[in-house]
XYZ file of N, CA and C in Angstrom:
738
model
N -13.517 0.101 -35.872
C -14.441 0.267 -34.749
C -14.159 -0.798 -33.703
N -14.272 -0.423 -32.440
C -14.119 -1.400 -31.362
C -15.161 -1.154 -30.299
N -15.801 -2.232 -29.902
C -16.667 -2.188 -28.735
C -16.265 -3.387 -27.896
N -15.831 -3.198 -26.668
C -15.407 -4.335 -25.873
C -15.095 -3.911 -24.459
N -14.892 -4.856 -23.592
C -14.667 -4.585 -22.183
C -13.425 -5.327 -21.736
N -12.477 -4.621 -21.121
C -11.339 -5.296 -20.532
C -11.788 -6.028 -19.289
N -11.390 -7.280 -19.160
C -11.854 -8.047 -18.013
C -10.713 -8.885 -17.450
N -10.636 -8.998 -16.151
C -9.555 -9.713 -15.506
C -9.590 -11.196 -15.854
N -8.413 -11.787 -16.100
C -8.367 -13.207 -16.453
C -7.322 -13.947 -15.624
N -7.407 -13.891 -14.286
C -6.445 -14.646 -13.483
C -6.554 -16.138 -13.696
N -7.709 -16.603 -14.246
C -7.910 -18.024 -14.470
C -7.132 -18.539 -15.673
N -6.298 -17.700 -16.292
C -5.526 -18.166 -17.437
C -4.566 -19.286 -17.040
N -4.303 -19.462 -15.736
C -3.470 -20.571 -15.294
C -4.187 -21.908 -15.412
N -5.508 -21.883 -15.594
C -6.296 -23.106 -15.724
C -6.311 -23.524 -17.193
N -5.234 -24.160 -17.627
C -5.069 -24.468 -19.041
C -5.183 -25.960 -19.319
N -5.794 -26.324 -20.442
C -5.836 -27.728 -20.834
C -4.527 -28.146 -21.467
N -4.343 -29.433 -21.643
C -3.169 -29.934 -22.354
C -1.959 -30.004 -21.445
N -0.872 -30.542 -21.983
C 0.350 -30.700 -21.204
C 1.450 -29.823 -21.764
N 2.405 -29.515 -20.923
C 3.562 -28.748 -21.362
C 4.629 -29.720 -21.837
N 5.154 -29.467 -23.052
C 6.129 -30.382 -23.633
C 7.311 -29.593 -24.172
N 8.148 -29.020 -23.333
C 9.247 -28.202 -23.836
C 10.123 -28.986 -24.811
N 10.423 -28.362 -25.940
C 11.345 -28.954 -26.901
C 10.734 -29.939 -27.851
N 9.433 -30.221 -27.760
C 8.818 -31.184 -28.664
C 8.818 -30.694 -30.087
N 8.720 -31.616 -31.037
C 8.667 -31.250 -32.437
C 10.034 -31.147 -33.074
N 11.090 -31.599 -32.391
C 12.421 -31.603 -32.967
C 13.226 -30.392 -32.549
N 14.445 -30.637 -32.020
C 15.296 -29.529 -31.628
C 14.829 -28.907 -30.333
N 15.449 -27.796 -29.979
C 15.107 -27.106 -28.745
C 14.159 -25.951 -29.038
N 13.046 -25.918 -28.323
C 12.094 -24.834 -28.506
C 12.673 -23.541 -27.952
N 12.363 -22.449 -28.609
C 12.776 -21.139 -28.134
C 12.107 -20.867 -26.788
N 12.859 -20.333 -25.841
C 12.308 -20.020 -24.527
C 11.992 -18.529 -24.462
N 10.711 -18.217 -24.338
C 10.274 -16.838 -24.319
C 10.405 -16.228 -22.936
N 10.534 -14.913 -22.914
C 10.399 -14.181 -21.670
C 8.920 -14.166 -21.294
N 8.608 -14.550 -20.066
C 7.219 -14.558 -19.595
C 6.889 -13.185 -19.025
N 5.846 -12.544 -19.563
C 5.439 -11.217 -19.101
C 4.043 -11.285 -18.492
N 3.736 -10.306 -17.660
C 2.466 -10.298 -16.944
C 1.280 -10.179 -17.903
N 0.191 -10.862 -17.558
C -1.043 -10.792 -18.332
C -2.216 -10.794 -17.364
N -2.875 -9.653 -17.228
C -3.951 -9.520 -16.252
C -5.314 -9.263 -16.861
N -5.375 -8.959 -18.152
C -6.644 -8.592 -18.767
C -6.814 -9.270 -20.124
N -8.070 -9.390 -20.538
C -8.416 -9.820 -21.884
C -9.483 -8.863 -22.395
N -10.009 -9.125 -23.567
C -11.142 -8.366 -24.080
C -12.346 -9.281 -24.211
N -13.497 -8.808 -23.733
C -14.729 -9.578 -23.790
C -15.587 -9.067 -24.944
N -16.044 -10.001 -25.781
C -16.916 -9.693 -26.913
C -18.288 -10.290 -26.627
N -19.342 -9.518 -26.915
C -20.670 -9.891 -26.422
C -21.519 -10.688 -27.408
N -21.021 -10.931 -28.620
C -21.806 -11.681 -29.597
C -22.974 -10.913 -30.164
N -23.063 -9.634 -29.830
C -24.199 -8.819 -30.274
C -23.741 -7.545 -30.972
N -22.519 -7.572 -31.503
C -22.060 -6.422 -32.262
C -20.684 -5.912 -31.893
N -20.079 -6.404 -30.800
C -18.751 -5.923 -30.423
C -17.683 -6.620 -31.262
N -16.706 -5.835 -31.720
C -15.581 -6.373 -32.481
C -14.480 -5.325 -32.504
N -13.322 -5.707 -33.051
C -12.165 -4.827 -33.116
C -11.689 -4.777 -34.553
N -11.617 -3.585 -35.139
C -11.085 -3.415 -36.485
C -9.658 -2.903 -36.365
N -8.697 -3.678 -36.890
C -7.287 -3.411 -36.635
C -6.702 -2.310 -37.489
N -7.218 -2.121 -38.695
C -6.612 -1.182 -39.623
C -5.559 -1.810 -40.514
N -5.256 -3.113 -40.323
C -4.282 -3.800 -41.177
C -4.889 -4.002 -42.561
N -4.216 -3.507 -43.589
C -4.729 -3.655 -44.955
C -3.731 -4.342 -45.883
N -2.541 -4.699 -45.396
C -1.533 -5.275 -46.281
C -1.978 -6.655 -46.772
N -1.369 -7.106 -47.867
C -1.737 -8.372 -48.507
C -0.514 -9.280 -48.544
N -0.199 -9.974 -47.449
C 1.012 -10.788 -47.406
C 0.884 -12.061 -48.229
N 2.019 -12.624 -48.600
C 2.023 -13.892 -49.323
C 1.797 -15.074 -48.376
N 2.242 -14.931 -47.121
C 2.118 -15.992 -46.116
C 1.676 -15.345 -44.813
N 1.155 -16.150 -43.898
C 0.610 -15.568 -42.676
C 0.633 -16.575 -41.534
N 0.740 -16.068 -40.311
C 0.552 -16.862 -39.091
C -0.277 -16.043 -38.119
N -1.088 -16.734 -37.329
C -1.950 -16.088 -36.345
C -1.837 -16.859 -35.027
N -1.743 -16.134 -33.931
C -1.709 -16.737 -32.601
C -2.643 -15.956 -31.697
N -3.421 -16.667 -30.873
C -4.333 -15.986 -29.953
C -4.756 -16.933 -28.846
N -5.306 -16.358 -27.791
C -5.934 -17.107 -26.710
C -7.433 -16.824 -26.730
N -8.244 -17.840 -26.454
C -9.692 -17.689 -26.505
C -10.336 -18.436 -25.345
N -11.457 -17.872 -24.870
C -12.230 -18.515 -23.803
C -13.699 -18.217 -24.023
N -14.533 -19.246 -24.007
C -15.972 -19.047 -24.196
C -16.737 -20.242 -23.654
N -17.989 -19.986 -23.281
C -18.914 -21.060 -22.909
C -20.127 -21.081 -23.829
N -20.148 -20.222 -24.824
C -21.296 -20.136 -25.720
C -21.424 -21.408 -26.547
N -22.618 -21.984 -26.576
C -22.836 -23.244 -27.299
C -22.998 -23.034 -28.791
N -23.493 -21.872 -29.201
C -23.779 -21.639 -30.615
C -23.275 -20.255 -31.009
N -22.513 -20.209 -32.099
C -22.126 -18.941 -32.699
C -22.697 -18.927 -34.104
N -23.895 -18.439 -34.243
C -24.596 -18.487 -35.522
C -23.818 -17.723 -36.581
N -23.727 -18.313 -37.771
C -23.071 -17.655 -38.884
C -21.562 -17.779 -38.871
N -21.004 -18.604 -37.995
C -19.560 -18.839 -37.933
C -18.743 -17.554 -37.847
N -18.895 -16.763 -36.796
C -18.064 -15.569 -36.666
C -16.595 -15.958 -36.543
N -15.733 -15.089 -36.957
C -14.309 -15.408 -36.908
C -13.654 -14.768 -35.701
N -12.550 -15.368 -35.276
C -11.732 -14.768 -34.238
C -10.819 -13.724 -34.847
N -10.217 -14.061 -35.979
C -9.414 -13.111 -36.754
C -9.708 -13.354 -38.225
N -9.956 -12.309 -38.970
C -10.184 -12.468 -40.408
C -9.711 -11.228 -41.156
N -9.134 -11.454 -42.319
C -8.855 -10.361 -43.253
C -9.825 -10.506 -44.404
N -10.548 -9.450 -44.729
C -11.610 -9.596 -45.716
C -11.600 -8.472 -46.734
N -12.148 -8.798 -47.886
C -12.365 -7.864 -48.985
C -13.723 -7.208 -48.753
N -13.721 -5.917 -48.445
C -14.960 -5.237 -48.069
C -16.064 -5.328 -49.121
N -15.788 -5.058 -50.417
C -16.889 -5.087 -51.389
C -17.450 -6.484 -51.643
N -16.559 -7.515 -51.634
C -16.988 -8.835 -52.097
C -17.032 -9.893 -51.001
N -16.603 -9.550 -49.790
C -16.681 -10.455 -48.645
C -15.909 -11.747 -48.867
N -14.701 -11.620 -49.459
C -13.817 -12.766 -49.619
C -12.734 -12.707 -48.551
N -12.296 -13.870 -48.077
C -11.416 -13.955 -46.925
C -10.070 -14.563 -47.315
N -9.015 -13.763 -47.523
C -7.694 -14.339 -47.779
C -7.203 -15.228 -46.636
N -7.544 -14.885 -45.382
C -7.275 -15.800 -44.276
C -8.263 -15.535 -43.150
N -8.572 -16.579 -42.394
C -9.515 -16.429 -41.288
C -9.432 -17.632 -40.366
N -9.672 -17.389 -39.068
C -9.919 -18.462 -38.099
C -11.371 -18.328 -37.678
N -12.182 -19.303 -38.077
C -13.619 -19.275 -37.828
C -13.995 -20.142 -36.637
N -15.133 -19.768 -36.007
C -15.718 -20.554 -34.925
C -17.158 -20.909 -35.258
N -17.596 -22.061 -34.799
C -18.989 -22.468 -34.978
C -19.353 -23.497 -33.921
N -20.157 -23.099 -32.954
C -20.633 -24.022 -31.927
C -19.531 -24.687 -31.130
N -18.461 -23.976 -30.806
C -17.376 -24.556 -30.024
C -16.318 -25.230 -30.856
N -16.427 -25.169 -32.190
C -15.424 -25.724 -33.091
C -14.660 -24.594 -33.769
N -13.433 -24.892 -34.164
C -12.596 -23.888 -34.813
C -11.921 -24.514 -36.019
N -11.773 -23.732 -37.090
C -10.975 -24.167 -38.234
C -10.340 -22.945 -38.875
N -9.278 -23.189 -39.626
C -8.572 -22.117 -40.318
C -8.818 -22.239 -41.813
N -8.995 -21.092 -42.471
C -9.207 -21.064 -43.919
C -8.237 -20.067 -44.539
N -7.587 -20.517 -45.616
C -6.676 -19.674 -46.375
C -7.110 -19.702 -47.837
N -7.209 -18.542 -48.457
C -7.529 -18.474 -49.875
C -6.222 -18.266 -50.628
N -5.919 -19.175 -51.553
C -4.632 -19.141 -52.225
C -4.787 -18.948 -53.727
N -3.698 -18.539 -54.356
C -3.697 -18.248 -55.779
C -4.017 -19.489 -56.599
N -4.715 -19.285 -57.695
C -5.024 -20.375 -58.620
C -5.024 -19.843 -60.041
N -4.316 -20.536 -60.934
C -4.334 -20.134 -62.342
C -5.688 -20.425 -62.974
N -6.451 -21.353 -62.372
C -7.784 -21.660 -62.887
C -8.805 -20.570 -62.549
N -8.582 -19.870 -61.443
C -9.489 -18.788 -61.044
C -8.662 -17.690 -60.396
N -7.975 -16.927 -61.219
C -7.077 -15.893 -60.702
C -7.828 -14.812 -59.950
N -9.082 -14.593 -60.303
C -9.828 -13.505 -59.677
C -10.268 -13.852 -58.259
N -10.610 -15.111 -58.014
C -11.126 -15.518 -56.706
C -10.192 -16.423 -55.912
N -9.247 -17.095 -56.567
C -8.411 -18.054 -55.868
C -9.205 -19.277 -55.423
N -8.592 -20.128 -54.597
C -9.254 -21.340 -54.100
C -9.039 -21.446 -52.594
N -9.970 -22.077 -51.903
C -9.892 -22.221 -50.456
C -9.066 -23.432 -50.042
N -8.227 -23.229 -49.039
C -7.512 -24.299 -48.363
C -7.989 -24.258 -46.918
N -8.735 -25.289 -46.490
C -9.373 -25.251 -45.175
C -8.981 -26.448 -44.340
N -8.579 -26.197 -43.093
C -8.233 -27.279 -42.185
C -9.494 -27.941 -41.639
N -9.334 -29.128 -41.090
C -10.430 -29.781 -40.374
C -10.693 -29.036 -39.067
N -11.819 -29.336 -38.439
C -12.194 -28.613 -37.229
C -11.628 -29.253 -35.977
N -11.367 -28.414 -34.994
C -11.106 -28.854 -33.628
C -12.352 -28.486 -32.833
N -12.916 -29.437 -32.094
C -14.213 -29.224 -31.456
C -14.115 -29.240 -29.929
N -15.231 -28.873 -29.293
C -15.336 -28.917 -27.842
C -14.550 -27.842 -27.120
N -14.310 -26.703 -27.776
C -13.492 -25.659 -27.176
C -14.296 -24.621 -26.417
N -15.609 -24.776 -26.352
C -16.453 -23.849 -25.581
C -16.677 -24.389 -24.175
N -15.575 -24.749 -23.514
C -15.638 -25.407 -22.206
C -15.327 -24.462 -21.050
N -15.214 -23.168 -21.320
C -14.946 -22.216 -20.257
C -13.501 -22.147 -19.822
N -12.596 -22.813 -20.542
C -11.170 -22.741 -20.264
C -10.479 -21.921 -21.349
N -9.296 -21.397 -21.009
C -8.490 -20.709 -22.004
C -7.833 -21.720 -22.927
N -7.894 -21.453 -24.220
C -7.233 -22.287 -25.225
C -6.353 -21.413 -26.108
N -5.190 -21.952 -26.436
C -4.319 -21.259 -27.381
C -4.576 -21.798 -28.780
N -4.848 -20.888 -29.719
C -5.096 -21.233 -31.114
C -3.995 -20.613 -31.963
N -3.423 -21.400 -32.862
C -2.442 -20.880 -33.810
C -2.695 -21.521 -35.163
N -2.477 -20.752 -36.213
C -2.630 -21.262 -37.569
C -1.636 -20.547 -38.464
N -1.155 -21.252 -39.498
C -0.249 -20.596 -40.441
C -0.416 -21.183 -41.837
N -0.048 -20.375 -42.837
C 0.059 -20.819 -44.231
C 1.456 -20.447 -44.701
N 2.216 -21.454 -45.209
C 3.606 -21.220 -45.585
C 3.871 -21.394 -47.079
N 2.803 -21.498 -47.879
C 2.946 -21.686 -49.311
C 2.780 -23.118 -49.737
N 3.084 -24.059 -48.841
C 2.940 -25.481 -49.143
C 1.790 -26.126 -48.395
N 1.421 -25.550 -47.253
C 0.364 -26.138 -46.424
C -0.261 -25.091 -45.535
N -1.468 -25.425 -45.053
C -2.120 -24.663 -44.007
C -2.260 -25.551 -42.794
N -1.920 -25.053 -41.607
C -1.938 -25.872 -40.395
C -2.662 -25.158 -39.265
N -3.318 -25.945 -38.421
C -4.054 -25.445 -37.264
C -3.551 -26.161 -36.015
N -3.271 -25.391 -34.957
C -2.789 -25.929 -33.682
C -3.707 -25.454 -32.560
N -3.955 -26.344 -31.606
C -4.718 -26.016 -30.411
C -3.918 -26.452 -29.197
N -3.666 -25.533 -28.285
C -2.922 -25.806 -27.054
C -1.590 -26.486 -27.331
N -0.888 -25.964 -28.330
C 0.453 -26.430 -28.642
C 0.547 -27.650 -29.523
N -0.591 -28.286 -29.840
C -0.569 -29.521 -30.631
C -1.236 -29.316 -31.987
N -0.653 -29.896 -33.014
C -1.238 -29.820 -34.347
C -2.520 -30.650 -34.402
N -3.598 -30.056 -34.901
C -4.860 -30.781 -35.038
C -5.234 -31.011 -36.492
N -4.668 -30.216 -37.413
C -5.005 -30.393 -38.825
C -3.981 -29.700 -39.709
N -3.561 -30.391 -40.772
C -2.721 -29.800 -41.809
C -3.268 -30.218 -43.161
N -3.392 -29.265 -44.085
C -3.866 -29.534 -45.437
C -2.801 -29.047 -46.410
N -2.374 -29.928 -47.316
C -1.341 -29.591 -48.275
C -1.924 -28.899 -49.494
N -1.188 -27.910 -50.004
C -1.592 -27.253 -51.243
C -1.654 -28.268 -52.377
N -0.759 -29.247 -52.354
C -0.712 -30.264 -53.410
C -1.951 -31.138 -53.446
N -2.770 -31.096 -52.378
C -3.996 -31.902 -52.366
C -5.121 -31.246 -53.154
N -4.938 -29.980 -53.539
C -5.944 -29.269 -54.319
C -5.659 -29.463 -55.795
N -6.633 -29.884 -56.538
C -6.444 -30.130 -57.961
C -6.694 -28.860 -58.759
N -5.838 -28.647 -59.756
C -6.108 -27.598 -60.727
C -5.430 -26.270 -60.521
N -4.213 -26.120 -61.005
C -3.596 -24.821 -61.188
C -3.323 -24.004 -59.953
N -3.033 -24.644 -58.827
C -2.751 -23.891 -57.611
C -1.315 -23.379 -57.648
N -1.136 -22.123 -57.277
C 0.194 -21.533 -57.304
C 0.846 -21.573 -55.932
N 0.419 -20.825 -54.975
C 1.084 -20.946 -53.686
C 0.869 -19.801 -52.737
N 1.207 -18.551 -53.078
C 1.004 -17.493 -52.087
C -0.473 -17.215 -51.853
N -0.746 -16.507 -50.780
C -2.126 -16.136 -50.482
C -2.694 -15.263 -51.598
N -3.927 -15.552 -51.980
C -4.670 -14.669 -52.863
C -4.922 -13.351 -52.105
N -4.913 -12.199 -52.745
C -4.829 -11.917 -54.175
C -3.481 -11.357 -54.602
N -2.356 -11.897 -54.117
C -1.055 -11.384 -54.491
C -0.887 -11.402 -56.013
N -0.473 -10.269 -56.567
C -0.255 -10.161 -57.994
C -1.505 -9.986 -58.825
N -2.672 -9.891 -58.176
C -3.922 -9.741 -58.913
C -4.157 -8.259 -59.203
N -4.125 -7.861 -60.479
C -4.269 -6.427 -60.796
C -5.665 -5.883 -60.526
N -6.636 -6.782 -60.294
C -8.009 -6.340 -60.064
C -8.288 -6.004 -58.601
N -7.300 -6.199 -57.743
C -7.519 -6.050 -56.303
C -6.851 -4.782 -55.794
N -7.588 -4.013 -55.031
C -7.092 -2.788 -54.417
C -6.859 -3.046 -52.929
N -5.638 -2.833 -52.469
C -5.312 -3.103 -51.078
C -6.208 -2.310 -50.125
N -6.669 -1.159 -50.549
C -7.510 -0.338 -49.677
C -8.890 -0.952 -49.445
N -9.249 -1.978 -50.213
C -10.529 -2.652 -50.009
C -10.484 -3.632 -48.836
N -9.300 -3.837 -48.250
C -9.142 -4.872 -47.239
C -9.053 -4.305 -45.841
N -9.558 -5.071 -44.898
C -9.402 -4.747 -43.485
C -9.230 -6.050 -42.722
N -8.759 -5.961 -41.493
C -8.581 -7.143 -40.646
C -9.369 -6.939 -39.361
N -10.253 -7.876 -39.093
C -11.125 -7.794 -37.923
C -10.745 -8.838 -36.885
N -10.979 -8.502 -35.633
C -10.906 -9.447 -34.516
C -12.306 -9.559 -33.931
N -12.844 -10.774 -33.934
C -14.156 -11.019 -33.331
C -15.337 -10.852 -34.249
N -15.124 -10.785 -35.582
C -16.244 -10.569 -36.483
C -15.972 -11.190 -37.844
N -17.040 -11.662 -38.500
C -16.985 -12.081 -39.901
C -18.255 -11.595 -40.578
N -18.142 -10.622 -41.456
C -19.254 -10.015 -42.184
C -20.253 -9.411 -41.198
N -21.294 -10.151 -40.807
C -22.323 -9.576 -39.937
C -22.402 -10.244 -38.570
N -21.697 -11.352 -38.349
C -21.782 -12.059 -37.070
C -20.564 -11.769 -36.215
N -20.776 -11.693 -34.909
C -19.695 -11.369 -33.986
C -19.560 -12.440 -32.909
N -18.377 -12.490 -32.319
C -17.987 -13.536 -31.383
C -18.519 -13.269 -29.981
N -18.835 -14.339 -29.254
C -19.311 -14.274 -27.880
C -18.292 -14.971 -26.994
N -17.442 -14.206 -26.335
C -16.416 -14.789 -25.483
C -15.268 -13.820 -25.277
N -14.142 -14.327 -24.774
C -12.978 -13.502 -24.475
C -11.815 -13.873 -25.402
N -11.074 -12.859 -25.823
C -9.890 -13.042 -26.652
C -8.724 -12.297 -26.020
N -7.523 -12.838 -26.227
C -6.346 -12.228 -25.628
C -5.120 -12.517 -26.483
N -4.138 -11.620 -26.407
C -2.811 -11.795 -27.015
C -2.906 -12.208 -28.487
N -3.611 -11.424 -29.275
C -3.776 -11.711 -30.702
C -2.559 -11.176 -31.458
N -1.873 -12.068 -32.183
C -0.678 -11.675 -32.939
C -0.787 -12.189 -34.369
N -0.282 -11.377 -35.320
C -0.318 -11.728 -36.734
C 1.074 -11.494 -37.325
N 1.597 -12.511 -38.023
C 2.869 -12.410 -38.737
C 2.609 -12.495 -40.243
N 3.411 -11.812 -41.033
C 3.352 -11.947 -42.489
C 4.351 -13.004 -42.962
N 4.388 -14.113 -42.222
C 5.266 -15.243 -42.527
C 4.756 -16.435 -41.732
N 5.289 -17.602 -42.034
C 4.921 -18.797 -41.267
C 5.830 -18.921 -40.052
N 5.246 -19.224 -38.895
C 6.035 -19.520 -37.711
C 6.122 -21.031 -37.542
N 7.119 -21.502 -36.831
C 7.386 -22.932 -36.735
C 6.545 -23.607 -35.655
N 6.528 -24.943 -35.703
C 5.855 -25.722 -34.669
C 6.480 -25.457 -33.309
N 7.815 -25.349 -33.257
C 8.473 -25.055 -31.990
C 8.069 -23.699 -31.442
N 7.910 -22.720 -32.315
C 7.481 -21.395 -31.876
C 6.080 -21.457 -31.297
N 5.172 -22.146 -31.988
C 3.795 -22.281 -31.507
C 3.763 -22.964 -30.147
N 4.521 -24.046 -30.019
C 4.541 -24.777 -28.754
C 5.121 -23.927 -27.637
N 6.179 -23.173 -27.954
C 6.804 -22.341 -26.926
C 5.873 -21.233 -26.448
N 5.062 -20.676 -27.360
C 4.083 -19.667 -26.955
C 3.107 -20.270 -25.947
N 2.613 -21.473 -26.247
C 1.693 -22.140 -25.328
C 2.381 -22.493 -24.008
N 3.590 -23.079 -24.092
C 4.289 -23.533 -22.891
C 4.632 -22.394 -21.945
N 4.883 -21.214 -22.488
C 5.226 -20.084 -21.627
C 4.108 -19.790 -20.640
N 2.857 -19.872 -21.098
C 1.727 -19.662 -20.193
C 1.457 -20.894 -19.340
N 1.571 -22.079 -19.946
C 1.321 -23.311 -19.189
C 2.287 -23.459 -18.023
N 3.492 -22.931 -18.179
C 4.520 -23.056 -17.143
C 4.601 -21.856 -16.222
N 3.838 -20.803 -16.513
C 3.911 -19.561 -15.728
C 2.513 -19.002 -15.548
N 1.930 -19.219 -14.369
C 0.568 -18.789 -14.113
C 0.396 -17.296 -14.334
N -0.675 -16.943 -15.084
C -1.055 -15.553 -15.348
C 0.002 -14.762 -16.118
N 0.838 -15.473 -16.882
C 1.817 -14.806 -17.730
C 1.714 -15.338 -19.159
N 2.259 -14.568 -20.096
C 2.259 -14.951 -21.507
C 3.626 -14.674 -22.095
N 3.840 -15.172 -23.324
C 5.115 -14.982 -23.998
C 5.250 -13.563 -24.526
N 6.455 -13.021 -24.400
C 6.782 -11.741 -25.020
C 7.021 -12.010 -26.509
N 6.030 -11.692 -27.329
C 6.075 -12.064 -28.748
C 6.972 -11.158 -29.580
N 7.574 -10.153 -28.975
C 8.537 -9.349 -29.719
C 9.845 -10.102 -29.918
N 9.970 -11.310 -29.336
C 11.221 -12.058 -29.363
C 11.185 -13.307 -30.236
N 10.181 -13.516 -31.060
C 10.049 -14.784 -31.771
C 11.211 -15.018 -32.737
N 11.612 -16.296 -32.923
C 12.702 -16.599 -33.861
C 12.415 -16.123 -35.275
N 11.145 -16.067 -35.653
C 10.770 -15.610 -36.992
C 10.653 -14.093 -37.085
N 10.961 -13.412 -36.002
C 10.852 -11.965 -35.974
C 9.575 -11.530 -35.276
N 9.480 -10.264 -34.983
C 8.300 -9.732 -34.309
C 7.093 -9.786 -35.235
N 5.903 -10.023 -34.694
C 4.697 -9.985 -35.538
C 4.463 -8.583 -36.086
N 3.740 -8.515 -37.195
C 3.403 -7.199 -37.760
C 2.376 -6.493 -36.887
N 1.642 -7.265 -36.098
C 0.668 -6.687 -35.160
C 0.538 -7.616 -33.961
N 0.495 -7.033 -32.775
C 0.341 -7.807 -31.530
C -0.563 -6.997 -30.621
N -1.761 -7.533 -30.368
C -2.770 -6.854 -29.577
C -2.853 -7.519 -28.218
N -2.429 -6.797 -27.176
C -2.420 -7.347 -25.821
C -3.828 -7.432 -25.242
N -4.779 -6.755 -25.832
C -6.200 -6.826 -25.455
C -6.438 -6.430 -24.005
N -5.850 -5.335 -23.604
C -6.091 -4.792 -22.270
C -4.849 -4.656 -21.424
N -3.798 -5.409 -21.712
C -2.561 -5.315 -20.914
C -1.629 -4.245 -21.483
């Protein structure tokens, strides 16, 4: 289900942070800059986008642009989440709460094979400032990382979790899990929905690099009202890329 409004976003040139081509070691991939004139507006009162993605990858990366001035998002609605419909468990999600964002990955555990264990990054705060922000997060089997506007804000190692942690995203290999029970939402978590604008939402079934994340951000920072053509990423094209109106 989708309820939303395409809305012009010429202000995407008003970006926080600095452009740092090539940072993070080596040369960053240079993307083709393509036109971006629209986003999707979510009203916080029931609008969301259901993607239809039901696959259960071992690793994941998410990239998106977000803009909001809402001070409170009750119930921590997510920007992107994959969830188990019957039990409301989240193999991966980027959550928001009062202008803060964090990424959560549920990973395999021999101690609790049925539910797995949570790997959660620290929060990045103050993002409800009415500017566009680029959010990226990935899980590569060894760590979960969160980036805001091209810069890493939090990384949590799998090795920091005590007790029988394996590595891929839960519920890989779990015979009790039916892939058809899963869906992927944009702008919703269980019953709460997001209040703000989202754009250029992309999901990979693999980890993307720091250089890739930075290059996605830099493409817009260096080109007013344009975004990166994500069909060209060094890690391959995302399994899903939602232009959100373009």
